[in-house]
Coordinates of C-alpha atoms in Angstrom, one line a residue:
M83 CA -0.3 -0.2 -0.2
R84 CA 2.8 2.3 0.6
G85 CA 3.7 3.3 -3.0
R86 CA 1.0 4.2 -3.4
F87 CA -0.3 6.5 -0.9
H88 CA 1.6 8.8 1.4
R89 CA 0.8 11.6 3.6
H90 CA -0.7 14.2 3.3
D91 CA -3.3 12.8 0.2
L92 CA -6.8 13.3 -0.5
V93 CA -8.7 10.7 -1.9
T94 CA -11.7 10.1 -3.1
I95 CA -13.6 6.9 -1.9
V96 CA -16.2 5.1 -4.9
P97 CA -19.8 6.0 -3.6
A98 CA -21.4 2.5 -3.3
A99 CA -17.7 2.0 -0.3
R100 CA -18.6 5.9 1.5
R101 CA -22.3 5.2 1.5
S102 CA -21.7 2.5 3.7
L103 CA -18.4 3.8 5.5
A104 CA -18.8 4.3 9.6
V105 CA -16.6 7.3 10.3
E106 CA -15.8 7.8 14.1
V107 CA -16.4 11.9 14.5
L108 CA -13.5 13.3 16.8
G109 CA -14.3 14.6 20.3
D110 CA -17.8 14.3 22.1
P111 CA -20.5 15.1 18.5
S112 CA -22.7 16.3 21.3
W113 CA -21.4 19.8 20.4
W114 CA -21.6 20.3 17.0
P115 CA -25.1 20.0 15.4
A116 CA -26.7 17.1 14.5
D117 CA -27.6 17.5 11.1
E118 CA -23.7 18.2 10.5
V119 CA -22.4 15.1 12.4
E120 CA -24.3 12.9 9.9
Q121 CA -22.8 14.7 6.6
L122 CA -19.7 14.3 7.9
R123 CA -21.0 10.1 8.9
C124 CA -22.2 10.2 5.1
G125 CA -19.0 11.7 3.8
V126 CA -20.3 14.1 1.6
V127 CA -21.0 17.8 3.0
D128 CA -24.0 20.0 0.7
G129 CA -23.8 17.5 -2.1
V130 CA -20.2 17.6 -2.7
P131 CA -18.7 14.8 -1.1
L132 CA -15.7 14.9 1.5
P133 CA -11.7 14.2 -0.1
G134 CA -9.8 12.1 2.4
I135 CA -6.9 12.7 3.7
V136 CA -4.2 9.6 4.0
S137 CA -3.7 9.8 7.4
R138 CA -0.8 7.2 9.4
Q139 CA -0.8 4.8 9.3
E140 CA -0.6 1.4 11.6
D141 CA 1.2 -1.3 11.0
G142 CA 0.0 -4.8 10.0
R143 CA -3.9 -2.9 10.7
P144 CA -6.1 -4.0 7.1
G145 CA -7.4 -1.4 5.3
L146 CA -5.8 2.9 4.3
A147 CA -6.0 4.8 7.3
V148 CA -8.2 8.3 6.2
G149 CA -9.5 11.5 7.9
F150 CA -12.3 13.1 7.8
A151 CA -12.6 16.9 7.4
T152 CA -16.0 19.8 7.2
P153 CA -16.6 23.4 7.0
F154 CA -17.6 23.0 10.1
C155 CA -15.8 25.3 12.5
Q156 CA -17.2 26.1 16.6
E157 CA -14.6 28.2 18.3
G158 CA -12.0 27.4 16.0
N159 CA -12.4 24.1 16.7
R160 CA -13.0 22.0 12.5
L161 CA -15.4 18.9 12.5
R162 CA -13.8 15.9 11.9
G163 CA -13.5 12.3 11.3
R164 CA -11.7 9.1 10.5
A165 CA -12.6 5.9 9.0
V166 CA -10.9 3.2 7.5
V167 CA -11.0 2.1 4.1
P168 CA -9.8 -0.8 1.9
P169 CA -7.3 0.3 -0.8
A170 CA -9.7 -1.0 -3.7
A171 CA -12.2 1.9 -2.7
V172 CA -10.3 5.1 -3.9
S173 CA -11.5 6.4 -6.8
L174 CA -9.4 9.5 -7.2
I175 CA -5.2 10.2 -5.7
R176 CA -4.0 13.6 -5.5
D177 CA -1.0 14.8 -4.4
P178 CA -0.3 18.5 -2.3
Y179 CA 2.1 19.3 -5.7
Q180 CA -0.7 18.4 -8.0
V181 CA -4.0 19.6 -5.8
I182 CA -1.8 23.5 -6.8
A183 CA -1.1 23.3 -10.3
H184 CA -4.8 22.8 -10.2
K185 CA -5.5 25.9 -8.9
R186 CA -4.7 27.6 -11.8
C187 CA -8.5 26.3 -13.4
T188 CA -9.8 27.1 -10.0
V189 CA -12.0 29.8 -8.8
V190 CA -10.9 30.7 -6.0
P191 CA -12.9 33.1 -3.5
D192 CA -11.0 36.6 -2.5
L193 CA -9.1 34.9 0.8
P194 CA -5.2 36.5 2.3
V195 CA -4.2 32.7 2.0
F196 CA -5.4 32.3 -1.3
G197 CA -3.3 35.2 -2.9
V198 CA -0.5 34.4 -0.3
L199 CA -0.2 30.6 -1.8
D200 CA 0.4 32.2 -6.1
E201 CA 3.2 34.3 -4.2
A202 CA 4.9 31.3 -1.9
W203 CA 4.3 28.9 -5.5
A204 CA 5.9 32.0 -7.6
L205 CA 8.7 31.9 -4.2
A206 CA 9.4 28.1 -4.2
A207 CA 9.2 27.7 -8.1
A208 CA 12.4 30.6 -8.0
A209 CA 14.3 27.6 -5.5
G210 CA 14.1 25.1 -8.2
L211 CA 12.2 23.6 -5.5
P212 CA 9.1 21.2 -5.9
C213 CA 6.6 23.1 -4.0
G214 CA 2.0 21.7 -2.9
V215 CA -0.1 22.3 -0.3
F216 CA -2.1 20.9 2.3
G217 CA -4.5 22.0 4.7
S218 CA -8.0 23.6 4.6
V219 CA -6.4 25.8 1.5
A220 CA -6.1 22.2 -0.7
L221 CA -9.1 20.3 1.3
Q222 CA -11.1 24.0 -0.7
L223 CA -9.4 23.4 -4.4
A224 CA -9.5 20.0 -4.5
S225 CA -13.6 19.9 -3.1
G226 CA -15.1 24.4 -3.3
L227 CA -16.3 23.9 -0.1
P228 CA -15.9 26.8 1.5
F229 CA -13.1 25.7 4.0
C230 CA -11.2 28.7 4.6
H231 CA -11.7 32.6 5.9
E232 CA -9.8 35.4 6.2
G233 CA -7.9 34.7 8.4
S234 CA -6.6 30.6 7.2
D235 CA -3.2 29.4 7.8
L236 CA -1.0 28.4 4.4
D237 CA 0.3 24.5 4.6
L238 CA 2.3 23.9 2.1
V239 CA 5.8 21.2 1.6
V240 CA 8.2 20.7 -0.4
K241 CA 10.5 18.7 -2.7
M242 CA 15.1 17.3 -0.8
G243 CA 16.8 19.3 -3.4
A244 CA 19.8 21.5 -2.3
L245 CA 19.8 22.7 1.5
D246 CA 21.3 26.2 0.3
G247 CA 18.0 27.1 -1.7
V248 CA 16.0 25.6 0.6
E249 CA 17.5 27.9 2.6
R250 CA 16.8 30.9 1.1
F251 CA 13.4 30.0 0.2
Y252 CA 12.5 29.3 3.7
G253 CA 14.2 32.6 4.2
A254 CA 11.8 34.1 1.4
V255 CA 9.0 32.4 3.6
V256 CA 9.8 34.1 6.1
D257 CA 9.3 37.7 5.2
L258 CA 5.9 36.5 3.5
A259 CA 5.0 34.8 6.0
Q260 CA 5.3 38.7 7.5
K261 CA 4.7 40.6 5.4
S262 CA 1.1 39.0 4.6
G263 CA -0.1 38.7 7.8
V264 CA -0.9 35.2 6.9
A265 CA 1.2 32.0 8.8
I266 CA 3.3 29.8 6.7
D267 CA 4.0 26.4 7.3
V268 CA 6.3 24.5 5.6
E269 CA 7.5 20.8 5.6
L270 CA 9.8 19.7 3.8
E271 CA 10.0 16.1 2.3
L272 CA 12.3 13.5 2.6
P273 CA 13.4 10.6 -0.3
D274 CA 11.3 8.5 1.6
G275 CA 8.4 10.5 1.8
A276 CA 8.8 11.2 6.0
G277 CA 8.2 15.0 6.2
I278 CA 10.1 18.1 8.6
K279 CA 9.2 21.1 9.6
L280 CA 11.6 23.6 7.6
A281 CA 11.2 25.8 11.5
E282 CA 12.5 23.0 12.5
L283 CA 15.6 22.7 10.4
F284 CA 16.6 25.6 10.9
D285 CA 16.6 26.8 14.9
G286 CA 19.1 26.6 16.4
G287 CA 18.3 22.6 18.1
A288 CA 20.4 19.8 16.5
T289 CA 17.5 17.4 16.0
V290 CA 14.3 17.3 13.7
L291 CA 10.3 15.3 14.1
A292 CA 10.5 14.0 10.4
K293 CA 6.5 12.4 10.4
G294 CA 6.6 10.0 8.1
F295 CA 4.0 6.9 6.4
T296 CA 3.6 5.1 10.0
G297 CA 4.5 6.7 12.7
V298 CA 7.8 9.6 13.8
R299 CA 11.9 9.5 14.8
L300 CA 13.9 11.9 15.3
M301 CA 16.1 12.7 13.6
D302 CA 19.0 14.0 13.6
K303 CA 20.2 17.4 11.8
D304 CA 23.5 16.2 10.3
E305 CA 21.3 13.0 8.7
V306 CA 19.4 14.9 6.9
R307 CA 22.6 17.5 5.6
A308 CA 24.1 14.1 5.1
M309 CA 20.9 14.1 1.5
D310 CA 22.4 17.2 0.5
H311 CA 25.3 16.4 -2.0
R312 CA 22.4 14.1 -4.8
Y313 CA 20.6 16.7 -5.5
S314 CA 21.8 20.0 -7.2
L315 CA 19.2 23.2 -7.2
C316 CA 16.9 23.9 -11.5

């Protein structure tokens, strides 16, 4: 299953499987209006199927673990759920790099986060780094549902490249976040698919937390630097 699916992928589930899906609501369902909870459990909001978000997998457990998020929020909390689906029930996989490319042919609302996305994407291109998007922005681009608002932040991922270029890109993103007022979080995707936060990579510590398909591990930064010789900027 690993190799076909990766962290942050958005998956479309065939209708027959979605109708029989057992979605577990995260948190207390009674805190939410019953109709919103029902839409989450059905995996459809206002007639639009919710994309599944590929989550961390448990070794040895059958099926694909996915999360679901809705546009419904209360007091800064979003109504979310999780489920396990048969891999064969997935009809479409979109990784963060495909989702961001889809923005070119998608009408988006006039919100700060989408303008900042364009600027960050251009910065990544200038650095020769493939760039993708996940989080609420990706969910809105993939579904058209109103996941974003005036205060939405931006979650990006870039593929491993020469670290001097990655560091220059990170500095430019920090400046962009300060200028725009939009919080930007960037992951670096390592060759094995694990992700590390650029904010951790370029802080004063000696280690970074790498989040992978089946778990997390603490990495020495020298391990990351040792990968640098394999890559060169385009």
